[in-house]
Coordinates of C-alpha atoms and ligand atoms in Angstrom, one line a residue:
M23 CA -10.8 4.4 -37.1
A24 CA -8.7 1.4 -36.4
S25 CA -10.4 -1.3 -33.8
H26 CA -8.6 -1.2 -30.5
V27 CA -10.5 -4.5 -30.0
R28 CA -8.1 -7.3 -30.8
D29 CA -10.0 -10.2 -32.5
G30 CA -11.3 -13.0 -29.7
W31 CA -8.9 -11.0 -27.1
R32 CA -10.7 -10.7 -23.3
A33 CA -9.3 -9.4 -20.6
P34 CA -8.4 -12.0 -18.3
R35 CA -10.7 -12.2 -15.2
R36 CA -8.8 -11.5 -12.1
A37 CA -10.1 -12.4 -8.8
L38 CA -9.9 -10.3 -5.5
P39 CA -8.0 -11.6 -2.4
P40 CA -9.9 -13.2 -0.3
L41 CA -11.1 -11.1 2.7
P42 CA -10.3 -12.1 6.0
P43 CA -12.8 -14.1 7.7
R44 CA -16.1 -12.2 8.1
R45 CA -17.9 -12.1 11.6
A46 CA -20.7 -9.9 13.1
C47 CA -19.4 -6.7 14.3
P48 CA -19.2 -7.0 18.4
S49 CA -21.3 -3.6 18.4
G50 CA -24.3 -5.4 17.3
C51 CA -24.9 -3.1 14.5
G52 CA -25.6 -5.8 11.9
F53 CA -22.8 -5.4 9.6
A54 CA -19.6 -7.6 9.6
C55 CA -16.2 -7.1 10.6
T56 CA -13.4 -8.0 8.1
W57 CA -10.3 -5.9 8.2
H58 CA -11.2 -4.6 12.0
P59 CA -11.1 -7.2 14.7
D60 CA -13.2 -4.9 16.8
A61 CA -15.9 -2.7 15.0
C62 CA -16.6 -3.0 11.4
C63 CA -15.8 0.9 11.0
E64 CA -14.5 3.7 13.4
A65 CA -18.4 5.3 13.6
C66 CA -19.4 1.9 15.0
R67 CA -16.7 1.8 17.3
L68 CA -17.4 5.0 18.9
G69 CA -21.1 4.2 19.0
Y70 CA -22.1 6.6 16.4
A71 CA -24.4 5.8 13.4
H72 CA -23.6 4.1 10.4
G73 CA -21.7 5.6 7.4
S74 CA -22.6 4.9 4.0
R75 CA -19.0 3.1 3.3
C76 CA -20.3 0.3 5.7
D77 CA -22.8 -1.0 3.1
R78 CA -20.6 -2.7 1.5
L79 CA -19.7 -5.1 4.3
A80 CA -23.5 -5.5 5.3
A81 CA -24.2 -8.6 7.0
P82 CA -27.4 -10.5 6.0
P83 CA -30.8 -8.6 6.5
P84 CA -31.6 -10.6 9.7
A85 CA -29.0 -8.9 11.5
R86 CA -29.6 -5.9 10.2
A87 CA -33.3 -5.7 11.3
A88 CA -32.3 -6.8 15.0
A89 CA -30.1 -3.8 15.1
A90 CA -32.7 -1.3 13.3
R91 CA -34.9 -2.7 16.1
R92 CA -32.3 -2.2 18.9
L93 CA -31.8 1.7 17.4
L94 CA -35.3 2.1 17.3
R95 CA -35.7 0.9 21.1
Q96 CA -32.8 3.0 22.0
M97 CA -34.3 6.4 20.4
L98 CA -37.6 5.3 22.2
D99 CA -35.9 5.3 25.7
P100 CA -33.8 8.3 26.6
E101 CA -31.7 6.7 29.3
G102 CA -30.9 4.3 26.3
W103 CA -29.4 6.9 24.4
E104 CA -27.2 8.3 27.7
R105 CA -25.9 4.9 28.1
A106 CA -24.8 4.6 24.7
I107 CA -23.0 7.7 25.0
E108 CA -21.3 7.0 27.9
A109 CA -20.0 3.4 26.9
A110 CA -19.2 5.2 23.4
L111 CA -17.2 8.0 25.3
R112 CA -15.5 5.1 27.6
R113 CA -14.7 3.4 24.1
A114 CA -13.1 6.5 22.7
R115 CA -10.9 7.1 25.7
A116 CA -9.8 3.4 26.1
P117 CA -6.1 3.1 24.6
E118 CA -6.3 0.8 21.5
P119 CA -5.2 -2.7 22.3
A120 CA -2.2 -3.7 20.7
G121 CA -2.5 -5.9 17.7
E122 CA -0.5 -9.0 16.8
R123 CA 2.6 -8.4 14.7
L124 CA 4.5 -10.4 12.0
D125 CA 7.1 -12.6 13.8
L126 CA 10.3 -13.2 12.4
A127 CA 12.1 -15.8 12.0
R128 CA 13.7 -17.2 15.5
G129 CA 17.3 -17.5 15.4
H130 CA 17.8 -15.6 11.8
A131 CA 21.4 -14.7 11.9
G132 CA 22.4 -11.3 12.9
V133 CA 18.9 -9.6 14.1
R134 CA 19.5 -6.9 16.4
R135 CA 16.3 -5.4 18.1
V136 CA 16.7 -1.7 18.2
H137 CA 13.4 -0.8 19.7
G138 CA 11.2 -3.0 21.9
S139 CA 7.3 -1.9 21.2
P140 CA 6.5 -0.9 18.4
P141 CA 9.3 -3.7 17.4
L142 CA 12.2 -2.2 15.1
F143 CA 14.9 -4.6 14.1
E144 CA 18.1 -4.3 12.1
V145 CA 20.2 -7.1 10.3
D146 CA 23.6 -6.3 9.3
G147 CA 25.0 -7.9 6.0
F148 CA 21.5 -8.7 4.6
L149 CA 22.9 -7.7 1.2
C150 CA 26.7 -8.2 0.6
R151 CA 28.5 -5.4 -1.0
A152 CA 28.6 -6.8 -4.3
E153 CA 24.4 -7.5 -4.1
C154 CA 24.2 -3.4 -3.2
E155 CA 26.3 -2.3 -6.1
A156 CA 24.2 -4.4 -8.3
M157 CA 21.0 -3.0 -7.1
M158 CA 22.1 0.5 -7.5
G159 CA 23.5 -0.5 -11.0
Y160 CA 20.5 -2.1 -11.8
A161 CA 18.3 1.0 -10.6
A162 CA 20.9 3.6 -11.8
S163 CA 19.1 3.9 -15.4
R164 CA 15.7 3.3 -14.5
L165 CA 15.1 5.9 -11.7
T166 CA 12.0 8.1 -12.1
C167 CA 11.6 11.1 -10.2
F168 CA 8.2 11.0 -7.9
R169 CA 6.9 14.4 -8.6
W170 CA 7.5 14.2 -12.4
Y171 CA 6.1 10.6 -12.7
H172 CA 3.1 11.7 -11.1
T173 CA 2.6 14.7 -13.0
M174 CA 3.5 13.0 -16.3
Y175 CA 1.1 10.1 -15.4
C176 CA -1.8 12.4 -14.3
L177 CA -1.6 14.6 -17.4
L178 CA -1.3 11.6 -19.5
F179 CA -4.6 10.1 -18.0
R180 CA -6.6 13.0 -17.8
L181 CA -5.7 13.6 -22.0
Y182 CA -6.0 10.1 -22.8
H183 CA -9.2 9.8 -21.2
T184 CA -10.8 13.0 -22.6
M185 CA -9.7 11.5 -26.2
Y186 CA -11.1 8.1 -25.6
C187 CA -14.5 9.5 -24.8
L188 CA -14.7 12.2 -27.3
L189 CA -13.5 9.6 -30.0
A190 CA -16.0 7.0 -28.6
L191 CA -18.6 9.5 -29.0
R192 CA -17.8 10.7 -32.3
C193 CA -17.8 7.2 -33.5
F194 CA -20.5 5.8 -31.5
L195 CA -19.0 3.1 -30.2
P196 CA -20.9 1.0 -27.8
P197 CA -20.9 2.0 -24.1
R198 CA -18.7 -1.5 -23.4
A199 CA -15.6 0.2 -25.3
L200 CA -15.5 2.8 -22.4
I201 CA -15.2 0.3 -19.8
P202 CA -11.8 0.1 -18.7
S203 CA -9.6 -2.9 -19.1
A204 CA -12.3 -4.8 -21.0
S205 CA -11.9 -3.2 -24.4
S206 CA -8.7 -2.8 -25.8
V207 CA -4.5 -3.6 -24.9
P208 CA -3.6 0.3 -25.2
H209 CA -6.6 1.4 -23.1
A210 CA -6.4 -1.1 -20.5
F211 CA -2.6 -0.1 -20.4
V212 CA -3.2 3.3 -19.7
M213 CA -5.8 3.0 -17.7
R214 CA -4.2 0.4 -15.2
H215 CA -1.1 2.6 -15.1
S216 CA -2.5 5.8 -14.8
F217 CA -4.7 4.1 -11.5
H218 CA -1.2 3.0 -10.4
S219 CA 0.3 5.8 -10.4
L220 CA -2.5 8.3 -8.9
H221 CA -2.8 5.8 -6.2
A222 CA 0.8 6.0 -5.5
A223 CA 1.1 9.8 -5.4
R224 CA -2.4 9.7 -3.0
S225 CA -1.5 6.9 -0.7
N226 CA 0.4 8.6 2.2
T227 CA -0.7 11.9 1.5
G228 CA -4.6 11.9 2.9
G229 CA -5.6 11.9 -0.9
K230 CA -3.8 14.7 -2.1
I231 CA -0.7 14.8 -4.6
S232 CA 2.0 16.6 -2.8
D233 CA 5.7 16.5 -2.3
I234 CA 6.3 14.7 0.9
R235 CA 8.9 12.5 -1.4
T236 CA 11.4 14.0 -3.5
S237 CA 13.8 10.6 -4.0
C238 CA 13.7 9.3 -7.6
T239 CA 12.9 5.6 -7.4
C240 CA 12.2 2.1 -9.6
Y241 CA 10.9 -1.3 -9.4
V242 CA 13.2 -4.3 -9.7
D243 CA 11.6 -6.8 -12.3
R244 CA 10.3 -9.5 -10.2
H245 CA 11.5 -12.1 -12.5
H246 CA 15.1 -10.5 -12.6
Q247 CA 17.6 -12.5 -10.2
L248 CA 18.3 -9.6 -8.0
S249 CA 14.4 -9.6 -6.8
Q250 CA 14.5 -13.3 -6.6
T251 CA 17.4 -13.4 -4.4
I252 CA 16.0 -10.8 -2.3
F253 CA 12.3 -12.7 -1.9
H254 CA 14.3 -15.4 -0.9
R255 CA 16.1 -13.6 1.9
V256 CA 13.0 -11.4 3.0
A257 CA 11.1 -15.1 3.1
Q258 CA 13.9 -16.6 5.1
L259 CA 13.8 -13.2 7.5
T260 CA 10.0 -13.2 7.8
G261 CA 8.3 -16.8 6.9
C262 CA 6.2 -15.1 3.9
A263 CA 6.7 -16.0 0.4
A264 CA 7.4 -14.1 -2.6
D265 CA 3.7 -13.8 -3.5
R266 CA 3.1 -11.3 -0.3
Q267 CA 6.2 -9.3 -0.8
E268 CA 5.5 -6.1 -3.5
D269 CA 7.7 -5.6 -6.0
V270 CA 11.3 -4.9 -5.0
Q271 CA 11.8 -1.1 -4.9
V272 CA 15.0 1.2 -5.0
A273 CA 15.3 4.6 -4.3
R274 CA 17.8 7.6 -4.7
Y275 CA 18.0 10.4 -2.4
E276 CA 20.6 13.4 -3.9
A277 CA 21.5 16.1 -1.5
G278 CA 18.2 17.6 -0.3
Q279 CA 16.0 15.0 -1.0
Y280 CA 13.8 13.6 1.7
Y281 CA 10.4 11.7 2.2
R282 CA 8.3 13.4 4.7
G283 CA 6.9 11.7 7.5
H284 CA 4.4 9.0 6.2
F285 CA 3.0 5.5 7.2
D286 CA 3.8 2.6 5.3
G287 CA 0.6 1.4 5.2
A288 CA -3.1 2.5 4.7
D289 CA -5.4 2.9 7.5
P290 CA -8.5 0.9 6.9
H291 CA -11.3 4.0 8.5
D292 CA -9.7 5.9 5.4
H293 CA -12.0 6.0 2.5
D294 CA -9.3 6.1 0.1
A295 CA -7.6 3.1 1.5
E296 CA -10.1 0.6 -0.3
A297 CA -8.6 0.0 -3.6
F298 CA -5.0 -0.4 -1.6
F299 CA -6.5 -2.7 0.8
L300 CA -8.1 -4.7 -2.2
S301 CA -4.7 -5.3 -3.8
G302 CA -3.4 -7.7 -1.4
G303 CA -4.8 -5.9 2.6
Q304 CA -2.2 -4.3 4.7
R305 CA 1.3 -3.6 4.3
I306 CA 2.4 -5.9 7.5
C307 CA 6.0 -5.9 7.6
T308 CA 8.4 -3.2 6.1
V309 CA 12.0 -4.5 4.9
L310 CA 14.4 -1.1 4.1
I311 CA 17.9 -2.2 3.0
Y312 CA 20.4 0.3 2.4
L313 CA 22.6 0.2 -0.2
N314 CA 25.6 2.3 0.6
D315 CA 27.3 4.0 3.4
V316 CA 25.9 7.2 3.8
A317 CA 28.5 10.0 5.4
E318 CA 26.1 12.5 6.5
G319 CA 22.3 13.0 6.8
G320 CA 19.7 10.5 5.3
A321 CA 19.0 8.9 8.5
T322 CA 15.4 6.9 9.0
R323 CA 13.7 8.5 11.8
F324 CA 10.7 7.7 13.9
P325 CA 9.8 10.6 15.7
L326 CA 7.0 9.3 17.9
I327 CA 9.5 6.5 19.4
G328 CA 12.5 8.8 19.2
V329 CA 14.4 6.2 17.2
D330 CA 16.6 7.7 14.1
V331 CA 18.5 4.7 12.3
R332 CA 21.5 5.3 10.0
P333 CA 22.5 4.0 6.6
R334 CA 24.9 1.5 6.7
Q335 CA 25.4 -0.7 3.6
G336 CA 23.9 -4.0 3.4
R337 CA 21.9 -3.2 6.5
A338 CA 18.2 -4.0 6.5
L339 CA 15.5 -2.5 9.1
V340 CA 12.5 -4.2 9.6
F341 CA 9.2 -2.8 11.1
F342 CA 5.5 -3.3 11.2
P343 CA 3.4 -0.5 9.9
G344 CA 0.4 -2.7 10.1
F345 CA -0.9 -5.5 12.5
L346 CA -1.6 -9.2 11.6
D347 CA -5.5 -8.1 11.7
G348 CA -5.3 -5.1 9.2
K349 CA -5.3 -1.9 11.8
L350 CA -2.5 0.6 10.9
D351 CA 0.3 0.8 13.7
K352 CA 0.6 4.6 13.9
Q353 CA 3.8 4.6 16.4
V354 CA 5.9 3.7 13.7
Y355 CA 5.1 6.9 11.7
H356 CA 8.4 7.9 10.1
E357 CA 10.5 10.1 7.6
A358 CA 14.0 9.9 5.7
L359 CA 15.4 12.9 6.8
A360 CA 16.8 15.5 4.4
A361 CA 20.4 13.6 2.5
V362 CA 23.5 15.6 2.6
S363 CA 25.3 12.6 1.1
E364 CA 23.6 10.5 -1.4
K365 CA 21.8 7.7 0.1
W366 CA 20.2 4.7 -1.8
V367 CA 17.8 2.1 -0.3
S368 CA 15.4 -0.5 -1.2
Q369 CA 12.1 -1.2 0.0
I370 CA 10.2 -4.7 0.5
W371 CA 6.9 -4.8 2.0
I372 CA 5.2 -7.5 2.7
R373 CA 1.0 -7.7 2.6
Q374 CA -1.7 -9.7 4.7
V375 CA -2.7 -11.6 1.5
A376 CA -1.0 -12.5 -1.8
D377 CA -1.6 -9.5 -4.2
P378 CA -4.1 -10.8 -7.3
C379 CA -2.5 -8.0 -9.6
R380 CA 0.6 -9.9 -9.5
N381 CA -0.8 -13.2 -10.7
V382 CA -1.8 -11.7 -14.2
P383 CA -1.2 -14.5 -16.7
K384 CA 2.7 -13.3 -17.9
A385 CA 1.4 -13.3 -21.5
W386 CA -0.8 -10.6 -20.4
V387 CA 1.5 -8.6 -19.0
D388 CA 3.7 -9.0 -21.8
A389 CA 1.3 -7.8 -24.1
L390 CA 1.0 -4.4 -22.2
A391 CA 4.4 -3.1 -23.2
P392 CA 6.6 -4.9 -21.1
A393 CA 9.6 -2.4 -20.3
E394 CA 7.1 -0.1 -18.8
H395 CA 5.3 -2.6 -16.9
R396 CA 8.8 -3.4 -15.4
A397 CA 9.5 0.2 -14.8
H398 CA 6.2 1.2 -13.0
A399 CA 4.1 -1.6 -12.1
G400 CA 3.7 -2.0 -8.4
G401 CA 2.6 -1.1 -4.9
A402 CA 1.0 1.9 -3.2
S403 CA 4.1 4.2 -2.2
Ligands
LIG515 O1 14.7 6.1 3.1 C1 14.6 5.8 4.2 O2 15.0 5.7 5.2 C2 12.8 5.5 4.4 C3 12.1 5.2 3.2 C4 10.8 4.7 3.4 O3 10.3 5.1 4.6 C5 10.0 4.5 2.8 O4 10.1 4.4 1.4 O5 8.6 4.0 2.9
LIG516 FE1 8.2 4.5 4.8

């Protein structure tokens, strides 16, 4: 069998993004807070026992020992339990304090506030007509329909992985050969893109691959002039440089296509959110740019705050799916209503920290089939 391992080739080591500063969880559980300002996990916030996922954030042993002693004292003192339960109920009933959101650049031309809290902004003329048309022209031949894209990649992933395992077993390859991204360029490519695809399909859908989104979409090459222009404008508006911005997406909705209600970010309490957070943390700002005038249908609806935004060519809609501390703002749950006339939109998301996935050396990215990478690599939805 031809060797998959290139002489001397090694997958580059990718550093994980720095986690936000750790500090002891105020509940005194002995674990550390990272994404949460007020507790290390939901269980802890509500005063229940720790789940297994808290282990990864475990604080140094002395703190844990202190927490264990406290728990033991509490268990031996029935009144202590009652007090703890009451305190937990009080905390559970108290409204979640609103965290801080990203600030838009003061005095940026054309910014109009369309909702107070949670804040929603519109910026008319964010892109000019020619830029919108160029975006639609770029995307027209690259669109992939979400449902087919995910189905194809899920199938490809299962098929490829089964074949690879069978081959590896048959040829007695060393176990290292089965480790994704460390063994071979094609293997790394398939594993990486299948992962992206599964992750994208599962995000916003509670882990299930569903048809919440029926539009067609594509990513714009980060090095393309169109991406560069958009990164620059978004940076002027938000103060966040391109390395915090996900790859620019373009979506087309034809009559009847929609994107059902979702949060753009991930809930840090959700077990499935970990992979998402490791690639740059929470999405703290969404910039949606409408690329065409839409005669009927296709508004962006925020049902919990009663706002509908009508698409208009060149208009940007800005909102904040997550707080600066990484919590999800559930108030900005939103959907794209079914299109009647064709609708084009471009989406840019800003993350808490720069995404290391995009900082892989360009030579390595090129080795991984550049055309496909350009079309599919990127964020979570
Ligand atoms: O198309 C729209 O109006 C909304 C799109 C959206 O919410 C998204 O892509 O996350
Ligand atoms: Fe969205």
